[in-house]
Coordinates of C-alpha atoms in Angstrom, one line a residue:
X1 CA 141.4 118.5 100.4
X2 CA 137.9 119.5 98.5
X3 CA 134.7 117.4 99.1
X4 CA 134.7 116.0 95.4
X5 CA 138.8 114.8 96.0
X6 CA 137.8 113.2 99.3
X7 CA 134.8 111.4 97.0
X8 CA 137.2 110.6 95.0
X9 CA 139.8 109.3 97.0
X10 CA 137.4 106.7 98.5
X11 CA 136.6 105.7 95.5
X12 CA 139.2 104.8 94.6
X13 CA 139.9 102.7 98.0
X14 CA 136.5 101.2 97.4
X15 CA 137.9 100.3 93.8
X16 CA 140.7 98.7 95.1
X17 CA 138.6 96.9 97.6
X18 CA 136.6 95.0 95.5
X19 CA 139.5 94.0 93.4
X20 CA 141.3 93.4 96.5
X21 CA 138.4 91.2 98.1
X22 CA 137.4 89.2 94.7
X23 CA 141.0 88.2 94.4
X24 CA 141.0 87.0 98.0
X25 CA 137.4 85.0 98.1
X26 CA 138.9 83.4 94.2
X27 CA 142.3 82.4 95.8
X28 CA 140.6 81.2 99.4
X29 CA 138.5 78.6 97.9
X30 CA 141.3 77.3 96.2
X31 CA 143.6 77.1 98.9
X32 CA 140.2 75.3 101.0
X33 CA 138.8 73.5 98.2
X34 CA 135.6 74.1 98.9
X35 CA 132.3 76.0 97.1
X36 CA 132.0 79.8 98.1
X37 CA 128.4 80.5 99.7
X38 CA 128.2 83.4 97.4
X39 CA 130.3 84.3 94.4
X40 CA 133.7 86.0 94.0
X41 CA 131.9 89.3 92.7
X42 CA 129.8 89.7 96.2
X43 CA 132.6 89.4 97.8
X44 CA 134.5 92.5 96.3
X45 CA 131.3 93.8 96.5
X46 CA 130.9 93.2 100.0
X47 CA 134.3 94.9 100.2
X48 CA 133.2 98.4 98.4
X49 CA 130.2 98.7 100.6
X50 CA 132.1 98.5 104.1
X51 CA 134.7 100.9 102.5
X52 CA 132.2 103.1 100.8
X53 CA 129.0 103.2 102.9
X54 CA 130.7 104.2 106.4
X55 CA 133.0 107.0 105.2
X56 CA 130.2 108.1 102.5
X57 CA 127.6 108.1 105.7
X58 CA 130.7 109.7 108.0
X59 CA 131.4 112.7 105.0
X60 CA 127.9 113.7 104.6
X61 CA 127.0 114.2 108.6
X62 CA 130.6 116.1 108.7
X63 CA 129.7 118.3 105.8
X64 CA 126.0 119.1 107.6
X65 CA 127.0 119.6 111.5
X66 CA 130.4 121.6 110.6
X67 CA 129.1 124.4 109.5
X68 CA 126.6 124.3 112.7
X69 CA 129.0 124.0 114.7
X70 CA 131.6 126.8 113.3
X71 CA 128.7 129.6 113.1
X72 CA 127.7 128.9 116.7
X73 CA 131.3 129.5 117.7
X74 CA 131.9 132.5 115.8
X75 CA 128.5 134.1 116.8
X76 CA 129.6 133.6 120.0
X77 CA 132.6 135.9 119.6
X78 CA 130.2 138.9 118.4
X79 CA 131.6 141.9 120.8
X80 CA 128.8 143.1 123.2
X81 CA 126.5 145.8 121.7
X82 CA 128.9 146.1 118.1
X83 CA 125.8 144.8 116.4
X84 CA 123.6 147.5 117.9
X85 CA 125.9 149.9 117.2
X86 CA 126.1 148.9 113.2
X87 CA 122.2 148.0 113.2
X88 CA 122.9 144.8 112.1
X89 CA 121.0 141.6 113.1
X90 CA 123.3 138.5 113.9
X91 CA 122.8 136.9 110.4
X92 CA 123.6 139.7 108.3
X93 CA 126.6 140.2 110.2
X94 CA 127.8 136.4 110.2
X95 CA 126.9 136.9 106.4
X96 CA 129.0 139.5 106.3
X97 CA 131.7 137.7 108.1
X98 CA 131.4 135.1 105.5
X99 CA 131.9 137.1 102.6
X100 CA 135.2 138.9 104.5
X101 CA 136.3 135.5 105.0
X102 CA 136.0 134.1 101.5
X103 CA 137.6 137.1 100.2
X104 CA 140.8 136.5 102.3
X105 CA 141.2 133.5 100.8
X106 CA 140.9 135.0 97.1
X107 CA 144.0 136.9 98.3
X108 CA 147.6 136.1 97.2
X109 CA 149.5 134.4 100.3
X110 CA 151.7 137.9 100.4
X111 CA 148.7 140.1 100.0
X112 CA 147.3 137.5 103.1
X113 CA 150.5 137.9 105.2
X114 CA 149.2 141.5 105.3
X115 CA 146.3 141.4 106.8
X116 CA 146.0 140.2 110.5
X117 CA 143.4 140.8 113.4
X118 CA 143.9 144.0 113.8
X119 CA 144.1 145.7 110.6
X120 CA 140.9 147.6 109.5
X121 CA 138.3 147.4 106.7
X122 CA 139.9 150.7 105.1
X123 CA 143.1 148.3 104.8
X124 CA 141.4 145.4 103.5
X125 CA 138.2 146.7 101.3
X126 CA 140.3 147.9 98.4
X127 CA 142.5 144.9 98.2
X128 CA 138.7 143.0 98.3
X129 CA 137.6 144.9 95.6
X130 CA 140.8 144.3 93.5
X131 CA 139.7 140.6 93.7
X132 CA 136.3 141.6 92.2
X133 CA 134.7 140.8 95.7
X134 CA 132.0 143.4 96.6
X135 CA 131.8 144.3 100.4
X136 CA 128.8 145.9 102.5
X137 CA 129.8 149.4 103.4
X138 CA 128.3 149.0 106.9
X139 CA 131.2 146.0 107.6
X140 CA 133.5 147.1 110.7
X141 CA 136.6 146.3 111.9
X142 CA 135.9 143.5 114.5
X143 CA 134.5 141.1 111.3
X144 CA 138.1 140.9 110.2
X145 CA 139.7 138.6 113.1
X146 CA 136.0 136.6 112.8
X147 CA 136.7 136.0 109.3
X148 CA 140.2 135.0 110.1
X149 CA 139.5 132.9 112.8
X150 CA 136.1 130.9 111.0
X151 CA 138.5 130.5 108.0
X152 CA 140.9 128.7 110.4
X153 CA 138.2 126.9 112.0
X154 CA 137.3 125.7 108.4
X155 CA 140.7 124.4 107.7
X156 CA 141.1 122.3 110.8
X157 CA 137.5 120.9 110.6
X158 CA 138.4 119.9 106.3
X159 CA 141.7 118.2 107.6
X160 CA 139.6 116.3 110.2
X161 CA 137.4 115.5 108.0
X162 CA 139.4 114.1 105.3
X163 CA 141.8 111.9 108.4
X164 CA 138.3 110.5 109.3
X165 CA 136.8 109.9 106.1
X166 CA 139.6 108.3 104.7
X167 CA 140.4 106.8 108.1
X168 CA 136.7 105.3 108.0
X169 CA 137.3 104.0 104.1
X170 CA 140.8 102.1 104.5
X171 CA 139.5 100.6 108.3
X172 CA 136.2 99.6 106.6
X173 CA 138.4 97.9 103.8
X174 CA 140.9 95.9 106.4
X175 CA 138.0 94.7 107.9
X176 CA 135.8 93.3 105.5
X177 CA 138.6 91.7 103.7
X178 CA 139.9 89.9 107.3
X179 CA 135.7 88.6 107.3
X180 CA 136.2 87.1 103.7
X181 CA 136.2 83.5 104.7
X182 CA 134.3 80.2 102.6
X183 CA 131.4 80.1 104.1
X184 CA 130.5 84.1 104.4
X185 CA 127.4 85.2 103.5
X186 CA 128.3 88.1 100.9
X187 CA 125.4 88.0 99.0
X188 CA 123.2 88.3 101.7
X189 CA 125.1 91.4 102.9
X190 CA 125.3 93.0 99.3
X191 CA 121.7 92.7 99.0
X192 CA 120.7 94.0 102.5
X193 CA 122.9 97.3 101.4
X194 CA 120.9 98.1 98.6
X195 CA 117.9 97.4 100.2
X196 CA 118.6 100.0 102.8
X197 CA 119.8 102.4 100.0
X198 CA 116.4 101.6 98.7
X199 CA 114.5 102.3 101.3
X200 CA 117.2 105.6 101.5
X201 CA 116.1 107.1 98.6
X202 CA 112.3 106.2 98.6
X203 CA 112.6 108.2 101.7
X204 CA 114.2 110.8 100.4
X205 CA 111.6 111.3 97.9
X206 CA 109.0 111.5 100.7
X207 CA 110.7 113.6 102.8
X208 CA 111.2 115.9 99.9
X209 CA 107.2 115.9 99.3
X210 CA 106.4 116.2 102.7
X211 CA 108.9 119.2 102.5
X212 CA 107.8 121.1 99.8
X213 CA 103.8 120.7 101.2
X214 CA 104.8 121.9 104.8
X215 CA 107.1 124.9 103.4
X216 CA 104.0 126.3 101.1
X217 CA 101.3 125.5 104.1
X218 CA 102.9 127.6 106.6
X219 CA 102.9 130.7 103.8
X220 CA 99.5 130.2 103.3
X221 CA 98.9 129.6 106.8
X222 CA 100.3 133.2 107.2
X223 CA 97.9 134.5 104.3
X224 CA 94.5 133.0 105.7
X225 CA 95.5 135.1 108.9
X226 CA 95.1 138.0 106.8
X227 CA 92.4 137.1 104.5
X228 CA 89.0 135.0 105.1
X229 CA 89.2 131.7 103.4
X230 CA 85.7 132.5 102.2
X231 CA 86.7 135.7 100.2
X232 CA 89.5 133.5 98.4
X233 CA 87.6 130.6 97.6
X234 CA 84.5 131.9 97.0
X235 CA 85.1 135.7 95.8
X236 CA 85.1 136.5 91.9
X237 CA 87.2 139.3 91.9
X238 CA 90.6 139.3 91.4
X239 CA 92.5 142.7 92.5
X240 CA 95.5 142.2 94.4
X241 CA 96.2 146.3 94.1
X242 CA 100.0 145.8 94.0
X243 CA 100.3 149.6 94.9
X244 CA 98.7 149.1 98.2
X245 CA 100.9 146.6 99.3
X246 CA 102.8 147.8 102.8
X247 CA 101.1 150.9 102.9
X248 CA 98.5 150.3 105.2
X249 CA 95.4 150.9 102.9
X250 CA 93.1 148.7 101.0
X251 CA 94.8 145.3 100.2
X252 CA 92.2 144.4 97.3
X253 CA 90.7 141.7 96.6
X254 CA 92.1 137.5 96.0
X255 CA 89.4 136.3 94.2
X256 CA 90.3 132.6 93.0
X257 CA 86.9 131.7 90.9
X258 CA 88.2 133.8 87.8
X259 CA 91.4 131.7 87.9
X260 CA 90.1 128.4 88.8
X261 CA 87.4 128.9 85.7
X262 CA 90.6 130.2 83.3
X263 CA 92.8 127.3 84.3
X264 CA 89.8 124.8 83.7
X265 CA 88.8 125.9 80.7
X266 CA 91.6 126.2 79.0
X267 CA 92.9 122.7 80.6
X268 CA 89.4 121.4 79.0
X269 CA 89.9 122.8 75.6
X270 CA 93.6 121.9 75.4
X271 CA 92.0 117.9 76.6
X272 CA 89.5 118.6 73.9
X273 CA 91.9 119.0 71.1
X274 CA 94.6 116.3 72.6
X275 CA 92.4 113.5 74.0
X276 CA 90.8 112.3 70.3
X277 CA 94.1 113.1 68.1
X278 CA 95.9 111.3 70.6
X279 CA 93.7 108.7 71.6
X280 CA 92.9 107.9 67.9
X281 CA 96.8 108.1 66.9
X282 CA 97.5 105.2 69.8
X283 CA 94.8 103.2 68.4
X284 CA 96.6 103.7 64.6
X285 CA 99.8 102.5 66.0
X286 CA 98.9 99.7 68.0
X287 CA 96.5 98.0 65.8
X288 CA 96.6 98.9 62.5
X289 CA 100.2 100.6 61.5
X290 CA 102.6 97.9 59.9
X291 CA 105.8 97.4 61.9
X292 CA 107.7 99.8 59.5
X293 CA 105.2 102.5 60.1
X294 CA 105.0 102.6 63.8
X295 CA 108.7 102.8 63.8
X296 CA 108.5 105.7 62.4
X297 CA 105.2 107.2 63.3
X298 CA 105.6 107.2 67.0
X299 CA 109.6 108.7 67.3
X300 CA 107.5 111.8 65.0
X301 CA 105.0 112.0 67.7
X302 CA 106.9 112.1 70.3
X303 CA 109.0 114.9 69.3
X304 CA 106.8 117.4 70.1
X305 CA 107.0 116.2 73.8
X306 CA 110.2 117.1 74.0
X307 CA 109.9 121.1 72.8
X308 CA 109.8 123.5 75.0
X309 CA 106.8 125.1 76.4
X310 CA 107.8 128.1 75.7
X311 CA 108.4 127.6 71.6
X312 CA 104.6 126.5 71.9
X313 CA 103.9 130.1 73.6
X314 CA 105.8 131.8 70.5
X315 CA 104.0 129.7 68.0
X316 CA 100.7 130.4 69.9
X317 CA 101.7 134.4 69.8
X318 CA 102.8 134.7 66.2
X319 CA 101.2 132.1 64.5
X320 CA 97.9 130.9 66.1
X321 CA 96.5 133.6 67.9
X322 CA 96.8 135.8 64.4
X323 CA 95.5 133.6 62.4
X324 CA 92.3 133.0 64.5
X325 CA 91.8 136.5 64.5
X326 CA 92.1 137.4 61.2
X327 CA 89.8 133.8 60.1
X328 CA 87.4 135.3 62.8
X329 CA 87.4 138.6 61.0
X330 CA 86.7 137.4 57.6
X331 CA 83.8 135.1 58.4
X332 CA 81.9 138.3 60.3
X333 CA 82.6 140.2 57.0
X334 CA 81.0 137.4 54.8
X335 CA 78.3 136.8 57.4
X336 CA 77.1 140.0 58.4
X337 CA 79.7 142.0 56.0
X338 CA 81.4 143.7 59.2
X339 CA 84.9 142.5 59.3
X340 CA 85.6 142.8 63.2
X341 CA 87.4 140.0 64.6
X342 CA 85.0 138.3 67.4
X343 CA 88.1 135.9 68.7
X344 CA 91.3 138.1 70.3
X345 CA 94.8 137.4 69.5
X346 CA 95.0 136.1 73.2
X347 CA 92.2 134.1 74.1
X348 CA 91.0 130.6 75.7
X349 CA 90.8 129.0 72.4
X350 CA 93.7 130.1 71.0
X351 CA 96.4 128.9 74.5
X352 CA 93.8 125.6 74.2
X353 CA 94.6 125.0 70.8
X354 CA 98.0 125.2 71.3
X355 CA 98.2 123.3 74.5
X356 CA 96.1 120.8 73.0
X357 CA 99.0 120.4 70.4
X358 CA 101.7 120.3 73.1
X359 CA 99.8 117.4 75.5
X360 CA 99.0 115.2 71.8
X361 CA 102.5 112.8 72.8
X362 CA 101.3 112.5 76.5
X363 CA 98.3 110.5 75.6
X364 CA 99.1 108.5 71.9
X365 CA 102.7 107.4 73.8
X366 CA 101.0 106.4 77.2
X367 CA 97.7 104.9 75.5
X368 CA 99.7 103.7 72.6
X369 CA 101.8 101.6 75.6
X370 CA 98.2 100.3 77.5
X371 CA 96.8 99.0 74.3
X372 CA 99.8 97.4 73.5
X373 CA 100.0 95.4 76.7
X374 CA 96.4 94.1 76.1
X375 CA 96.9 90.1 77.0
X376 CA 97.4 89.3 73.0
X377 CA 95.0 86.0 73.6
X378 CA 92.0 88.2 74.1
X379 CA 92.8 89.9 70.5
X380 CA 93.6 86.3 69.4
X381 CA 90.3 85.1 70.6
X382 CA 88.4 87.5 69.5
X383 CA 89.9 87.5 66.0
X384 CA 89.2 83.6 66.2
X385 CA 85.6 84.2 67.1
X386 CA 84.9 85.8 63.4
X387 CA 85.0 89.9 64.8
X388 CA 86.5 91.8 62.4
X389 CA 89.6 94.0 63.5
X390 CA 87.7 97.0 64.2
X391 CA 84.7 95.4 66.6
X392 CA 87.7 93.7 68.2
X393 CA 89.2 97.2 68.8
X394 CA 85.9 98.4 69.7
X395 CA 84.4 95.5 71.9
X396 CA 87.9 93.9 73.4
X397 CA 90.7 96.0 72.7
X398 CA 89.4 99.4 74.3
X399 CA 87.8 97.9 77.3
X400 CA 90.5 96.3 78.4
X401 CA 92.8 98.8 78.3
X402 CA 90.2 101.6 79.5
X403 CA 91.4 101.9 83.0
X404 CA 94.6 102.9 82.1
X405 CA 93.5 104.7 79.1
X406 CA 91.2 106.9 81.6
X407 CA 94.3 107.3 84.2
X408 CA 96.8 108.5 81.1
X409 CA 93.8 111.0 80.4
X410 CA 94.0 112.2 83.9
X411 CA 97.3 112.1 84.4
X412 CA 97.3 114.3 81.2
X413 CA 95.2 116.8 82.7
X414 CA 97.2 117.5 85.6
X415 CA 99.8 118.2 83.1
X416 CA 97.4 120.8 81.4
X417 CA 96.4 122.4 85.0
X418 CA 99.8 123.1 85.7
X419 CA 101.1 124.5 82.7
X420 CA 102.4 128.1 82.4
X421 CA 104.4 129.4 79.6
X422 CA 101.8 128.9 77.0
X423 CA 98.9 130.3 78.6
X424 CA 101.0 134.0 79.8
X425 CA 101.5 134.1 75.7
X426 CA 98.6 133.0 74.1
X427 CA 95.8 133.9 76.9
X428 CA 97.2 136.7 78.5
X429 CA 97.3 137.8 82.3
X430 CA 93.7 139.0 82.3
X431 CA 91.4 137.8 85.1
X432 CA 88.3 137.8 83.5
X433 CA 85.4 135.4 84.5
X434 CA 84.0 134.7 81.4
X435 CA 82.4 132.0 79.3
X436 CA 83.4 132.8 75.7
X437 CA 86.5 130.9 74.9
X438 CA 87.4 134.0 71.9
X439 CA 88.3 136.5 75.3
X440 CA 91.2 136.6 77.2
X441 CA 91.5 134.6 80.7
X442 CA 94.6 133.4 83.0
X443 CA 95.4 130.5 84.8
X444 CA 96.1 129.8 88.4
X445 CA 99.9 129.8 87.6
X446 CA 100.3 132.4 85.8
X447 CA 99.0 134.4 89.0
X448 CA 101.6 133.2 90.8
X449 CA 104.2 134.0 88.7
X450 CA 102.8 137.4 88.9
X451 CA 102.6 137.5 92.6
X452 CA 106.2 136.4 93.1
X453 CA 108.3 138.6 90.5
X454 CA 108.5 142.4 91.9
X455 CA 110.5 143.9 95.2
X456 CA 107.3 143.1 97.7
X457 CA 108.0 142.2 100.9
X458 CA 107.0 138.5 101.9
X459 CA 104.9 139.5 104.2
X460 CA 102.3 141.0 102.3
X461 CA 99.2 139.4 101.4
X462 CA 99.9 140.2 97.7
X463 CA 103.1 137.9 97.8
X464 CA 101.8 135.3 100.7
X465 CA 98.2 134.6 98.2
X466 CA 100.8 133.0 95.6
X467 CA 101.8 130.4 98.4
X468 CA 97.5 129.7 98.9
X469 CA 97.2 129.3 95.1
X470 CA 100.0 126.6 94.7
X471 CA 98.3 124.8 97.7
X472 CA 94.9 125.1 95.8
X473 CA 96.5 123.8 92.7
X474 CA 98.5 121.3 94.6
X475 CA 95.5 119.8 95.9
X476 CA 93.2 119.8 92.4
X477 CA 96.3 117.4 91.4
X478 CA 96.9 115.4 94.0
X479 CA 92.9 114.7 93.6
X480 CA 93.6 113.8 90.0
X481 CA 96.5 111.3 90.4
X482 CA 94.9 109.7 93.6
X483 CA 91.6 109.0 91.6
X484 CA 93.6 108.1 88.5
X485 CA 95.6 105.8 90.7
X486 CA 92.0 104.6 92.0
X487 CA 90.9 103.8 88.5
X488 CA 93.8 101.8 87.4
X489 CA 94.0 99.2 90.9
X490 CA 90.6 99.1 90.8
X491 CA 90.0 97.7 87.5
X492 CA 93.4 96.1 86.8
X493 CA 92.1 93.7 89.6
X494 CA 89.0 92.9 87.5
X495 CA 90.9 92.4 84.6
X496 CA 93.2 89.8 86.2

């Protein structure tokens, strides 16, 4: 039986649980007359989580240590010196095990009566083939009784599992429904399960943080053992010379202050353009906009937030960067009556622009929300005080609601620092250190797109200085949500 059957199976028996238990609780105070402590609908619930939780928890650990557990033993059945022989290393040839194995059971049961432990690759590769399954030309002979006896190990261990986990679901089921009794504390239980699942999944999102930061540290662990820290952080060239990569010559120069300047100025342009539009469109909505217009005003707006970057980095190609040019162009020829363009196609303003555009949603919709939730009695009040709407926006209103207006800004910018798609379109890949916003610049994550598309090996510096740029970015916005964090507590307490 599959994984997604065996979900499905127990829930099913859960199902059936909680009808089975909320039928029982219902007809047990009846028969005793009495008050349950906690109402029919705990108890069946009660019932689902001892039939669910236990075989769900059971399933999972099954589905993680099996496969442990049936490698080990058929690594252990690798002849003596066959591996040297092949030049294979143990995991390419349990891959390749794997793969026979899986193929076999692509194979029509006659075609599989065929093949046993001693019949050779030269048997088995064409019928393989015929099932559109590629196979290594270095696999040998003694892979074919592995495969056979792993898929046989895979079959017992699925029919084990699905006796347990089934097992697990009906026992968990019998014996919640023998606890159902007047005076049990259902609710309590209930409530302490998804508590735990809570806590579960709050943990899982940790873990999965913690995760992702310790798998890109030891990369650029590996990469400062290469290259000085100081001539990453503080060097201003960036020259990664792909061709030297492996070869044992000159491995170039990682440079990060032309990116860092690329992906802060065209992160401060983008804020430039979004943070008045959007601040200024919130204030609209909130404060002055009749109920009919906001209703429609804001579902416009946020539209935008949900088209993809990479429309933005067409419109930015075809539309923007063109136009900025040519404008460019034509004001030189009425100025000084030379008609060279002095902005590029690809250039700071022109990804800012557009980014600008693309991050206008983030901040009306989240200030838009914080002026809204301005306690109305200081509007009220000042209103009543003789202030005219617009000191009250100016003098109440925007105070109030400036902590959370500065941490929707900053948020916002973390936003603009990590963006990608726009910038490889509209600014180009160049990494120029420059302070003209009408050249060409790239961004710290556009790099590292570069850095991880090609056949290098991972061990090169020219791939491992991708892993020390997401750390640096990383960082930068962890800084940025911390201090926007630090804003908002800070001042919500004075506000309250």
């Amino acid at each position: 039986m599959s994984t997604s059957f065996i979900v499905l199976a127990a829930l099913l028996i859960g199902a059936a649980g909680f009808y089975l238990g909320y039928r029982r609780s219902k007809a047990l105070a009846a028969q005793a007359g009495r008050k349950l402590h906690s109402r029919p609908g705990y108890h069946g619930a009660y019932v689902l989580s001892w039939t669910l939780v236990p075989s769900l928890l059971a399933l999972a650990a099954w589905l993680t240590v099996s496969p442990v557990l049936i490698a080990q033993e058929v690594r252990g059945e690798f002849p003596e010196n066959a591996l040297a022989e092949a030049g294979l290393t143990e995991d390419l040839a349990y891959g390749m095990v794997e793969s026979i194995g899986a193929g076999l059971r692509l194979l029509t049961v006659d075609a599989r009566d065929t093949i046993s432990a001693e019949s050779a690759m030269e048997q088995l590769k064409p019928m393989l083939q015929a099932q559109g399954m590629p196979i290594a030309s270095s696999s040998a002979d003694f892979m074919i009784p592995l495969a056979i006896q792993r898929n046989r190990l895979e079959d017992v261990s699925r029919a084990a599992m699905t006796v347990v986990v089934l097992g697990l679901a009906l026992a968990g089921m019998a014996w919640a429904l023998r606890s159902i009794a007047v005076r049990l504390r259902a609710r309590n239980g209930v409530e302490a399960v998804i508590r735990n699942g809570l806590i579960v999944c709050s943990s899982i999102a940790i873990l999965t943080t913690v995760g992702i930061i310790f798998s890109m540290l030891f990369e650029t662990i590996d990469f400062f053992s290469r290259v000085p820290p100081t001539e990453f952080f503080f060097g201003t060239v960036w020259e990664p010379r792909f061709a030297a990569a492996g070869s044992g010559g000159a491995e170039g120069q990682f440079g990060l202050i032309p990116l860092l300047a690329g992906t802060l100025y065209i992160a401060g342009v983008a804020m430039l353009v979004a943070v008045p539009i959007g601040l200024f469109a919130a204030i609209y909505m909130a404060e002055y906009a009749s109920r009919a217009t906001r209703s429609v005003v804001k579902p416009l707006l946020e539209v935008l937030a949900g088209i993809p970057t990479i429309v933005y980095g067409f419109f930015a190609l075809i539309t923007v960067g063109p136009f900025l040019r040519d404008l460019s162009g034509q004001l030189s020829g009425l100025v000084t009556g030379n008609y060279t363009s002095f902005i590029q196609a690809q250039s700071v303003l022109t990804a800012g622009l557009v980014m600008g555009i693309m991050l206008i949603p983030f901040v009306s919709s989240l200030s838009d929300d914080i002026i809204t939730s301005v306690p109305g009695s200081l509007r009220d009040g000042s209103l009543g005080l003789g202030a005219t709407r617009s000191e009250t926006v100016k003098r109440v209103i925007m105070p109030a609601a400036l902590p959370g207006i500065v941490s929707a800004l900053l948020l916002t910018a973390s936003r603009a620092i990590g963006e990608t798609m726009i910038v490889v379109l509209a600014a180009g890949v160049a990494a120029n250190l420059t302070l003209s916003p009408f050249e060409a610049m790239t961004t710290v994550t556009v790099k590292i797109v570069n850095q991880l598309t090609g056949d290098l090996e991972f061990t090169s510096p020219q791939t491992l200085v991708a892993f020390a740029l997401g750390m640096t970015l990383f960082v930068i916005t962890l800084c940025l949500n911390i201090f926007a964090l630090y804003i908002v507590r800070k001042y919500r307490e004075q506000y309250e």
